[in-house]
C-alpha cells in the first residue's frame, strides 16, 4: 500500500516552454500533497504544500506564478513549471500524506527536468 | 526556530553496525521519521517513532528520546546496497516535516 506515482519521470524541454508534472496517490486518498525540489548532491527543498480544493501554500522564495500547483482531487496534484529556464533544471519530487494516525509522507519516484 | 542536525557523511564496513544520530528542535512534536534515499532516486520511508524507545524492523532500528530531542537510526549487518543518504525528519505541531540535510552513508567492502 501507500504508492505514489509521478509522471513523467523525465522531461527535456526548450527554454520558455511550460512543463506539467502529475502526482497521484494510487491506493489512498491524500488530502495533502507536497512538492519538493532537489539539486544534485543537495538536500530536499520543500517548494509548496498542496491541499485538496484550496490554494497551495508556497515556501519563502518560491514564485507561485512560476510554479503553479493544482490539487483538484484527493488523488491528484499537478505542478506546472511555467516558462521554464535552464536554472529550473532539477529533480522534482512529490509526496502524499496518508492522513492516518501517523500522517506519513510517501514519495513519488521523482521527475527529472532538463531545460535546454 | 526549528532545526534538525545530523552528520553529513559516515563510512562503515560491510557486515558491521552503524548508528546515525539526529537531534531536533521543533515547534511542537508529532513524531520522528527516517527515510532512505539512494543516489538519483526519491526517498523511501523507513521508520517512525513518536514514543520513547527503540523500534526494530529487521536490520534497521530507530530510537527516540523526546526529552533529549534525539533519535538514532541503527543499521546492522551492513550490506553494500545500504549505501545511501539517510534523512531524519521531525513532524511539528502542524504535522509538517522539518527535514535534516541527510547523512550520506558509505559502505566499504
PDB file of C-alpha atoms in Angstrom:
ATOM      1  CA  UNK A   1       0.000   0.000   0.000  1.00  0.00           C
ATOM      2  CA  UNK A   2       0.835   3.729   0.055  1.00  0.00           C
ATOM      3  CA  UNK A   3       2.037   4.004  -3.529  1.00  0.00           C
ATOM      4  CA  UNK A   4       2.606   7.375  -5.155  1.00  0.00           C
ATOM      5  CA  UNK A   5       3.238   7.752  -8.857  1.00  0.00           C
ATOM      6  CA  UNK A   6       4.680  10.657 -10.778  1.00  0.00           C
ATOM      7  CA  UNK A   7       4.521  11.371 -14.467  1.00  0.00           C
ATOM      8  CA  UNK A   8       6.587  11.960 -16.481  1.00  0.00           C
ATOM      9  CA  UNK A   9       9.797  10.586 -14.995  1.00  0.00           C
ATOM     10  CA  UNK A  10      11.980  12.529 -17.438  1.00  0.00           C
ATOM     11  CA  UNK A  11      11.360  15.782 -19.291  1.00  0.00           C
ATOM     12  CA  UNK A  12      13.649  17.615 -21.677  1.00  0.00           C
ATOM     13  CA  UNK A  13      12.264  20.890 -22.969  1.00  0.00           C
ATOM     14  CA  UNK A  14      13.288  24.136 -24.595  1.00  0.00           C
ATOM     15  CA  UNK A  15      13.674  27.310 -22.606  1.00  0.00           C
ATOM     16  CA  UNK A  16      10.425  29.252 -22.423  1.00  0.00           C
ATOM     17  CA  UNK A  17       8.081  26.282 -22.582  1.00  0.00           C
ATOM     18  CA  UNK A  18       5.824  25.085 -19.773  1.00  0.00           C
ATOM     19  CA  UNK A  19       6.061  21.645 -18.224  1.00  0.00           C
ATOM     20  CA  UNK A  20       3.343  19.850 -16.275  1.00  0.00           C
ATOM     21  CA  UNK A  21       4.132  17.143 -13.729  1.00  0.00           C
ATOM     22  CA  UNK A  22       1.443  14.898 -12.274  1.00  0.00           C
ATOM     23  CA  UNK A  23       1.488  13.269  -8.847  1.00  0.00           C
ATOM     24  CA  UNK A  24      -1.021  10.574  -7.970  1.00  0.00           C
ATOM     25  CA  UNK A  25      -1.697   8.587  -4.823  1.00  0.00           C
ATOM     26  CA  UNK A  26      -2.673   5.198  -6.188  1.00  0.00           C
ATOM     27  CA  UNK A  27      -4.130   3.351  -3.233  1.00  0.00           C
ATOM     28  CA  UNK A  28      -5.038   6.014  -0.700  1.00  0.00           C
ATOM     29  CA  UNK A  29      -6.604   9.437  -0.554  1.00  0.00           C
ATOM     30  CA  UNK A  30      -4.249  12.305   0.100  1.00  0.00           C
ATOM     31  CA  UNK A  31      -5.741  15.487   1.469  1.00  0.00           C
ATOM     32  CA  UNK A  32      -2.290  16.996   1.456  1.00  0.00           C
ATOM     33  CA  UNK A  33       0.490  16.638  -1.085  1.00  0.00           C
ATOM     34  CA  UNK A  34       3.919  18.233  -1.098  1.00  0.00           C
ATOM     35  CA  UNK A  35       6.240  19.332  -3.870  1.00  0.00           C
ATOM     36  CA  UNK A  36       9.998  19.243  -3.360  1.00  0.00           C
ATOM     37  CA  UNK A  37      12.966  20.165  -5.490  1.00  0.00           C
ATOM     38  CA  UNK A  38      16.417  18.670  -5.157  1.00  0.00           C
ATOM     39  CA  UNK A  39      19.558  19.835  -6.903  1.00  0.00           C
ATOM     40  CA  UNK A  40      22.452  17.388  -7.328  1.00  0.00           C
ATOM     41  CA  UNK A  41      24.133  16.453  -4.052  1.00  0.00           C
ATOM     42  CA  UNK A  42      21.899  18.811  -2.103  1.00  0.00           C
ATOM     43  CA  UNK A  43      19.127  18.195   0.380  1.00  0.00           C
ATOM     44  CA  UNK A  44      15.408  18.179  -0.290  1.00  0.00           C
ATOM     45  CA  UNK A  45      13.842  21.613  -0.528  1.00  0.00           C
ATOM     46  CA  UNK A  46      10.144  21.939   0.130  1.00  0.00           C
ATOM     47  CA  UNK A  47       8.563  24.152  -2.509  1.00  0.00           C
ATOM     48  CA  UNK A  48       4.911  24.088  -1.563  1.00  0.00           C
ATOM     49  CA  UNK A  49       2.173  22.295   0.326  1.00  0.00           C
ATOM     50  CA  UNK A  50      -0.884  21.427  -1.697  1.00  0.00           C
ATOM     51  CA  UNK A  51      -4.279  20.906  -0.074  1.00  0.00           C
ATOM     52  CA  UNK A  52      -7.171  19.425  -1.984  1.00  0.00           C
ATOM     53  CA  UNK A  53      -9.674  22.048  -3.037  1.00  0.00           C
ATOM     54  CA  UNK A  54      -7.706  25.052  -1.832  1.00  0.00           C
ATOM     55  CA  UNK A  55      -4.744  27.178  -2.837  1.00  0.00           C
ATOM     56  CA  UNK A  56      -1.265  25.836  -2.294  1.00  0.00           C
ATOM     57  CA  UNK A  57       0.981  27.251   0.393  1.00  0.00           C
ATOM     58  CA  UNK A  58       4.367  28.217  -1.011  1.00  0.00           C
ATOM     59  CA  UNK A  59       7.645  28.320   0.858  1.00  0.00           C
ATOM     60  CA  UNK A  60       9.571  31.551   1.060  1.00  0.00           C
ATOM     61  CA  UNK A  61      11.444  32.289  -2.137  1.00  0.00           C
ATOM     62  CA  UNK A  62       9.299  30.056  -4.361  1.00  0.00           C
ATOM     63  CA  UNK A  63       7.463  32.009  -7.052  1.00  0.00           C
ATOM     64  CA  UNK A  64       3.818  30.980  -7.075  1.00  0.00           C
ATOM     65  CA  UNK A  65       3.269  32.375 -10.559  1.00  0.00           C
ATOM     66  CA  UNK A  66       6.113  30.296 -11.931  1.00  0.00           C
ATOM     67  CA  UNK A  67       5.289  27.058 -10.156  1.00  0.00           C
ATOM     68  CA  UNK A  68       1.554  26.559 -10.494  1.00  0.00           C
ATOM     69  CA  UNK A  69       0.041  23.896  -8.297  1.00  0.00           C
ATOM     70  CA  UNK A  70      -3.402  22.385  -8.674  1.00  0.00           C
ATOM     71  CA  UNK A  71      -4.771  19.793  -6.273  1.00  0.00           C
ATOM     72  CA  UNK A  72      -8.060  19.016  -7.945  1.00  0.00           C
ATOM     73  CA  UNK A  73      -8.866  15.717  -6.265  1.00  0.00           C
ATOM     74  CA  UNK A  74      -7.856  13.580  -3.308  1.00  0.00           C
ATOM     75  CA  UNK A  75      -5.553  11.522  -5.521  1.00  0.00           C
ATOM     76  CA  UNK A  76      -4.063  14.044  -7.948  1.00  0.00           C
ATOM     77  CA  UNK A  77      -1.880  17.120  -7.678  1.00  0.00           C
ATOM     78  CA  UNK A  78      -0.119  18.804 -10.577  1.00  0.00           C
ATOM     79  CA  UNK A  79       2.883  21.110 -10.712  1.00  0.00           C
ATOM     80  CA  UNK A  80       3.317  23.274 -13.802  1.00  0.00           C
ATOM     81  CA  UNK A  81       6.665  24.950 -14.330  1.00  0.00           C
ATOM     82  CA  UNK A  82       5.789  27.933 -16.489  1.00  0.00           C
ATOM     83  CA  UNK A  83       8.252  29.500 -18.918  1.00  0.00           C
ATOM     84  CA  UNK A  84      10.979  27.129 -17.829  1.00  0.00           C
ATOM     85  CA  UNK A  85      14.598  28.254 -17.902  1.00  0.00           C
ATOM     86  CA  UNK A  86      17.832  26.257 -17.572  1.00  0.00           C
ATOM     87  CA  UNK A  87      18.110  27.170 -13.883  1.00  0.00           C
ATOM     88  CA  UNK A  88      14.818  25.327 -13.310  1.00  0.00           C
ATOM     89  CA  UNK A  89      16.518  22.076 -14.288  1.00  0.00           C
ATOM     90  CA  UNK A  90      16.264  19.881 -11.224  1.00  0.00           C
ATOM     91  CA  UNK A  91      14.785  16.740  -9.694  1.00  0.00           C
ATOM     92  CA  UNK A  92      11.170  17.424  -8.702  1.00  0.00           C
ATOM     93  CA  UNK A  93       9.646  15.036  -6.177  1.00  0.00           C
ATOM     94  CA  UNK A  94       6.109  14.933  -4.839  1.00  0.00           C
ATOM     95  CA  UNK A  95       4.883  13.273  -1.700  1.00  0.00           C
ATOM     96  CA  UNK A  96       1.434  12.470  -0.424  1.00  0.00           C
ATOM     97  CA  UNK A  97       0.400  12.302   3.196  1.00  0.00           C
ATOM     98  CA  UNK A  98      -1.832   9.396   4.047  1.00  0.00           C
ATOM     99  CA  UNK A  99      -3.929  11.161   6.671  1.00  0.00           C
ATOM    100  CA  UNK A 100      -3.804   8.218   9.017  1.00  0.00           C
ATOM    101  CA  UNK A 101      -2.827   8.331  12.657  1.00  0.00           C
ATOM    102  CA  UNK A 102       0.856   8.647  11.789  1.00  0.00           C
ATOM    103  CA  UNK A 103       0.412  11.015   8.800  1.00  0.00           C
ATOM    104  CA  UNK A 104       3.348   9.534   6.938  1.00  0.00           C
ATOM    105  CA  UNK A 105       4.566  11.157   3.734  1.00  0.00           C
ATOM    106  CA  UNK A 106       5.106   8.738   0.863  1.00  0.00           C
ATOM    107  CA  UNK A 107       7.173   9.907  -2.067  1.00  0.00           C
ATOM    108  CA  UNK A 108       6.685   9.549  -5.774  1.00  0.00           C
ATOM    109  CA  UNK A 109       9.676   8.402  -7.858  1.00  0.00           C
ATOM    110  CA  UNK A 110      10.508  11.942  -8.950  1.00  0.00           C
ATOM    111  CA  UNK A 111      10.688  13.806 -12.251  1.00  0.00           C
ATOM    112  CA  UNK A 112      13.964  14.915 -13.772  1.00  0.00           C
ATOM    113  CA  UNK A 113      13.562  18.179 -15.667  1.00  0.00           C
ATOM    114  CA  UNK A 114      16.226  19.385 -18.075  1.00  0.00           C
ATOM    115  CA  UNK A 115      15.656  22.755 -19.682  1.00  0.00           C
ATOM    116  CA  UNK A 116      17.849  23.465 -22.685  1.00  0.00           C
TER     117      UNK A 116
ATOM    118  CA  UNK B   1      13.452  28.226  15.398  1.00  0.00           C
ATOM    119  CA  UNK B   2      13.130  24.738  14.003  1.00  0.00           C
ATOM    120  CA  UNK B   3      16.256  22.762  13.336  1.00  0.00           C
ATOM    121  CA  UNK B   4      17.426  19.246  12.558  1.00  0.00           C
ATOM    122  CA  UNK B   5      21.071  18.212  12.896  1.00  0.00           C
ATOM    123  CA  UNK B   6      22.647  15.048  11.565  1.00  0.00           C
ATOM    124  CA  UNK B   7      26.176  14.217  10.419  1.00  0.00           C
ATOM    125  CA  UNK B   8      26.953  14.981   6.788  1.00  0.00           C
ATOM    126  CA  UNK B   9      28.741  11.751   5.993  1.00  0.00           C
ATOM    127  CA  UNK B  10      29.659   8.453   7.639  1.00  0.00           C
ATOM    128  CA  UNK B  11      31.695   5.480   6.496  1.00  0.00           C
ATOM    129  CA  UNK B  12      31.268   1.888   7.658  1.00  0.00           C
ATOM    130  CA  UNK B  13      32.376  -1.590   6.672  1.00  0.00           C
ATOM    131  CA  UNK B  14      30.217  -4.268   5.099  1.00  0.00           C
ATOM    132  CA  UNK B  15      28.828  -6.571   7.782  1.00  0.00           C
ATOM    133  CA  UNK B  16      29.332  -4.061  10.579  1.00  0.00           C
ATOM    134  CA  UNK B  17      26.883  -1.897  12.559  1.00  0.00           C
ATOM    135  CA  UNK B  18      26.451   1.858  12.174  1.00  0.00           C
ATOM    136  CA  UNK B  19      24.433   4.391  14.177  1.00  0.00           C
ATOM    137  CA  UNK B  20      23.287   7.632  12.568  1.00  0.00           C
ATOM    138  CA  UNK B  21      22.347  10.301  15.103  1.00  0.00           C
ATOM    139  CA  UNK B  22      19.827  13.096  14.737  1.00  0.00           C
ATOM    140  CA  UNK B  23      18.921  15.933  17.081  1.00  0.00           C
ATOM    141  CA  UNK B  24      15.880  18.101  16.557  1.00  0.00           C
ATOM    142  CA  UNK B  25      14.188  21.262  17.744  1.00  0.00           C
ATOM    143  CA  UNK B  26      10.654  21.873  16.548  1.00  0.00           C
ATOM    144  CA  UNK B  27       7.541  23.847  17.408  1.00  0.00           C
ATOM    145  CA  UNK B  28       5.580  21.009  18.897  1.00  0.00           C
ATOM    146  CA  UNK B  29       6.345  17.401  18.062  1.00  0.00           C
ATOM    147  CA  UNK B  30       4.288  14.690  16.437  1.00  0.00           C
ATOM    148  CA  UNK B  31       6.923  12.125  15.629  1.00  0.00           C
ATOM    149  CA  UNK B  32      10.300  11.450  14.068  1.00  0.00           C
ATOM    150  CA  UNK B  33      10.751   9.878  10.655  1.00  0.00           C
ATOM    151  CA  UNK B  34      13.702   8.266   8.943  1.00  0.00           C
ATOM    152  CA  UNK B  35      13.876   7.966   5.159  1.00  0.00           C
ATOM    153  CA  UNK B  36      16.428   6.321   2.885  1.00  0.00           C
ATOM    154  CA  UNK B  37      17.411   7.970  -0.389  1.00  0.00           C
ATOM    155  CA  UNK B  38      19.616   6.250  -2.929  1.00  0.00           C
ATOM    156  CA  UNK B  39      21.501   8.472  -5.344  1.00  0.00           C
ATOM    157  CA  UNK B  40      19.238   9.682  -8.111  1.00  0.00           C
ATOM    158  CA  UNK B  41      16.095   8.310  -6.523  1.00  0.00           C
ATOM    159  CA  UNK B  42      13.287   9.636  -4.336  1.00  0.00           C
ATOM    160  CA  UNK B  43      13.250   8.976  -0.573  1.00  0.00           C
ATOM    161  CA  UNK B  44      11.585   5.864   0.787  1.00  0.00           C
ATOM    162  CA  UNK B  45      10.023   5.617   4.240  1.00  0.00           C
ATOM    163  CA  UNK B  46      11.993   3.592   6.791  1.00  0.00           C
ATOM    164  CA  UNK B  47      10.614   4.237  10.253  1.00  0.00           C
ATOM    165  CA  UNK B  48       8.501   6.369  12.553  1.00  0.00           C
ATOM    166  CA  UNK B  49       8.872   6.984  16.300  1.00  0.00           C
ATOM    167  CA  UNK B  50       6.612   9.054  18.498  1.00  0.00           C
ATOM    168  CA  UNK B  51       7.119   7.358  21.866  1.00  0.00           C
ATOM    169  CA  UNK B  52      10.440   7.000  23.663  1.00  0.00           C
ATOM    170  CA  UNK B  53      12.281   3.813  22.973  1.00  0.00           C
ATOM    171  CA  UNK B  54      13.529   1.533  20.273  1.00  0.00           C
ATOM    172  CA  UNK B  55      11.546   0.330  17.259  1.00  0.00           C
ATOM    173  CA  UNK B  56      13.079  -2.639  15.493  1.00  0.00           C
ATOM    174  CA  UNK B  57      12.358  -3.544  11.896  1.00  0.00           C
ATOM    175  CA  UNK B  58      14.638  -6.247  10.556  1.00  0.00           C
ATOM    176  CA  UNK B  59      18.208  -4.985  10.191  1.00  0.00           C
ATOM    177  CA  UNK B  60      17.107  -1.420  10.872  1.00  0.00           C
ATOM    178  CA  UNK B  61      16.139   0.005  14.269  1.00  0.00           C
ATOM    179  CA  UNK B  62      15.196   3.536  15.260  1.00  0.00           C
ATOM    180  CA  UNK B  63      15.383   5.083  18.715  1.00  0.00           C
ATOM    181  CA  UNK B  64      13.758   8.188  20.147  1.00  0.00           C
ATOM    182  CA  UNK B  65      14.267  10.243  23.294  1.00  0.00           C
ATOM    183  CA  UNK B  66      11.713  13.055  23.360  1.00  0.00           C
ATOM    184  CA  UNK B  67      13.176  14.699  26.456  1.00  0.00           C
ATOM    185  CA  UNK B  68      16.572  14.978  24.757  1.00  0.00           C
ATOM    186  CA  UNK B  69      15.276  15.816  21.270  1.00  0.00           C
ATOM    187  CA  UNK B  70      17.344  12.941  19.969  1.00  0.00           C
ATOM    188  CA  UNK B  71      16.948   9.999  17.660  1.00  0.00           C
ATOM    189  CA  UNK B  72      19.203   7.491  16.009  1.00  0.00           C
ATOM    190  CA  UNK B  73      18.928   5.003  13.190  1.00  0.00           C
ATOM    191  CA  UNK B  74      20.828   1.773  13.740  1.00  0.00           C
ATOM    192  CA  UNK B  75      21.758  -0.374  10.767  1.00  0.00           C
ATOM    193  CA  UNK B  76      23.047  -3.889  11.431  1.00  0.00           C
ATOM    194  CA  UNK B  77      24.790  -6.411   9.176  1.00  0.00           C
ATOM    195  CA  UNK B  78      25.544  -3.692   6.677  1.00  0.00           C
ATOM    196  CA  UNK B  79      25.259  -4.540   3.019  1.00  0.00           C
ATOM    197  CA  UNK B  80      26.668  -2.650   0.057  1.00  0.00           C
ATOM    198  CA  UNK B  81      23.125  -1.756  -1.008  1.00  0.00           C
ATOM    199  CA  UNK B  82      22.745   0.222   2.242  1.00  0.00           C
ATOM    200  CA  UNK B  83      24.992   2.900   0.745  1.00  0.00           C
ATOM    201  CA  UNK B  84      22.600   5.838   0.548  1.00  0.00           C
ATOM    202  CA  UNK B  85      21.627   9.069   2.232  1.00  0.00           C
ATOM    203  CA  UNK B  86      19.549   8.763   5.388  1.00  0.00           C
ATOM    204  CA  UNK B  87      17.173  11.614   6.090  1.00  0.00           C
ATOM    205  CA  UNK B  88      15.897  12.487   9.535  1.00  0.00           C
ATOM    206  CA  UNK B  89      12.657  14.482   9.685  1.00  0.00           C
ATOM    207  CA  UNK B  90      10.664  15.702  12.686  1.00  0.00           C
ATOM    208  CA  UNK B  91       6.944  16.388  12.431  1.00  0.00           C
ATOM    209  CA  UNK B  92       5.896  19.625  14.093  1.00  0.00           C
ATOM    210  CA  UNK B  93       2.591  20.584  15.687  1.00  0.00           C
ATOM    211  CA  UNK B  94       1.071  21.272  12.232  1.00  0.00           C
ATOM    212  CA  UNK B  95       2.147  17.824  11.012  1.00  0.00           C
ATOM    213  CA  UNK B  96       4.684  19.446   8.717  1.00  0.00           C
ATOM    214  CA  UNK B  97       8.003  17.637   8.296  1.00  0.00           C
ATOM    215  CA  UNK B  98      11.143  19.537   9.193  1.00  0.00           C
ATOM    216  CA  UNK B  99      13.962  17.881   7.254  1.00  0.00           C
ATOM    217  CA  UNK B 100      17.585  17.329   8.104  1.00  0.00           C
ATOM    218  CA  UNK B 101      20.158  17.706   5.346  1.00  0.00           C
ATOM    219  CA  UNK B 102      20.732  13.949   5.296  1.00  0.00           C
ATOM    220  CA  UNK B 103      23.650  11.696   6.199  1.00  0.00           C
ATOM    221  CA  UNK B 104      25.498  10.097   3.332  1.00  0.00           C
ATOM    222  CA  UNK B 105      26.473   6.582   4.361  1.00  0.00           C
ATOM    223  CA  UNK B 106      29.374   4.980   2.503  1.00  0.00           C
ATOM    224  CA  UNK B 107      29.803   1.231   2.889  1.00  0.00           C
ATOM    225  CA  UNK B 108      33.227  -0.220   2.162  1.00  0.00           C
ATOM    226  CA  UNK B 109      33.886  -3.912   1.481  1.00  0.00           C
TER     227      UNK B 109
END
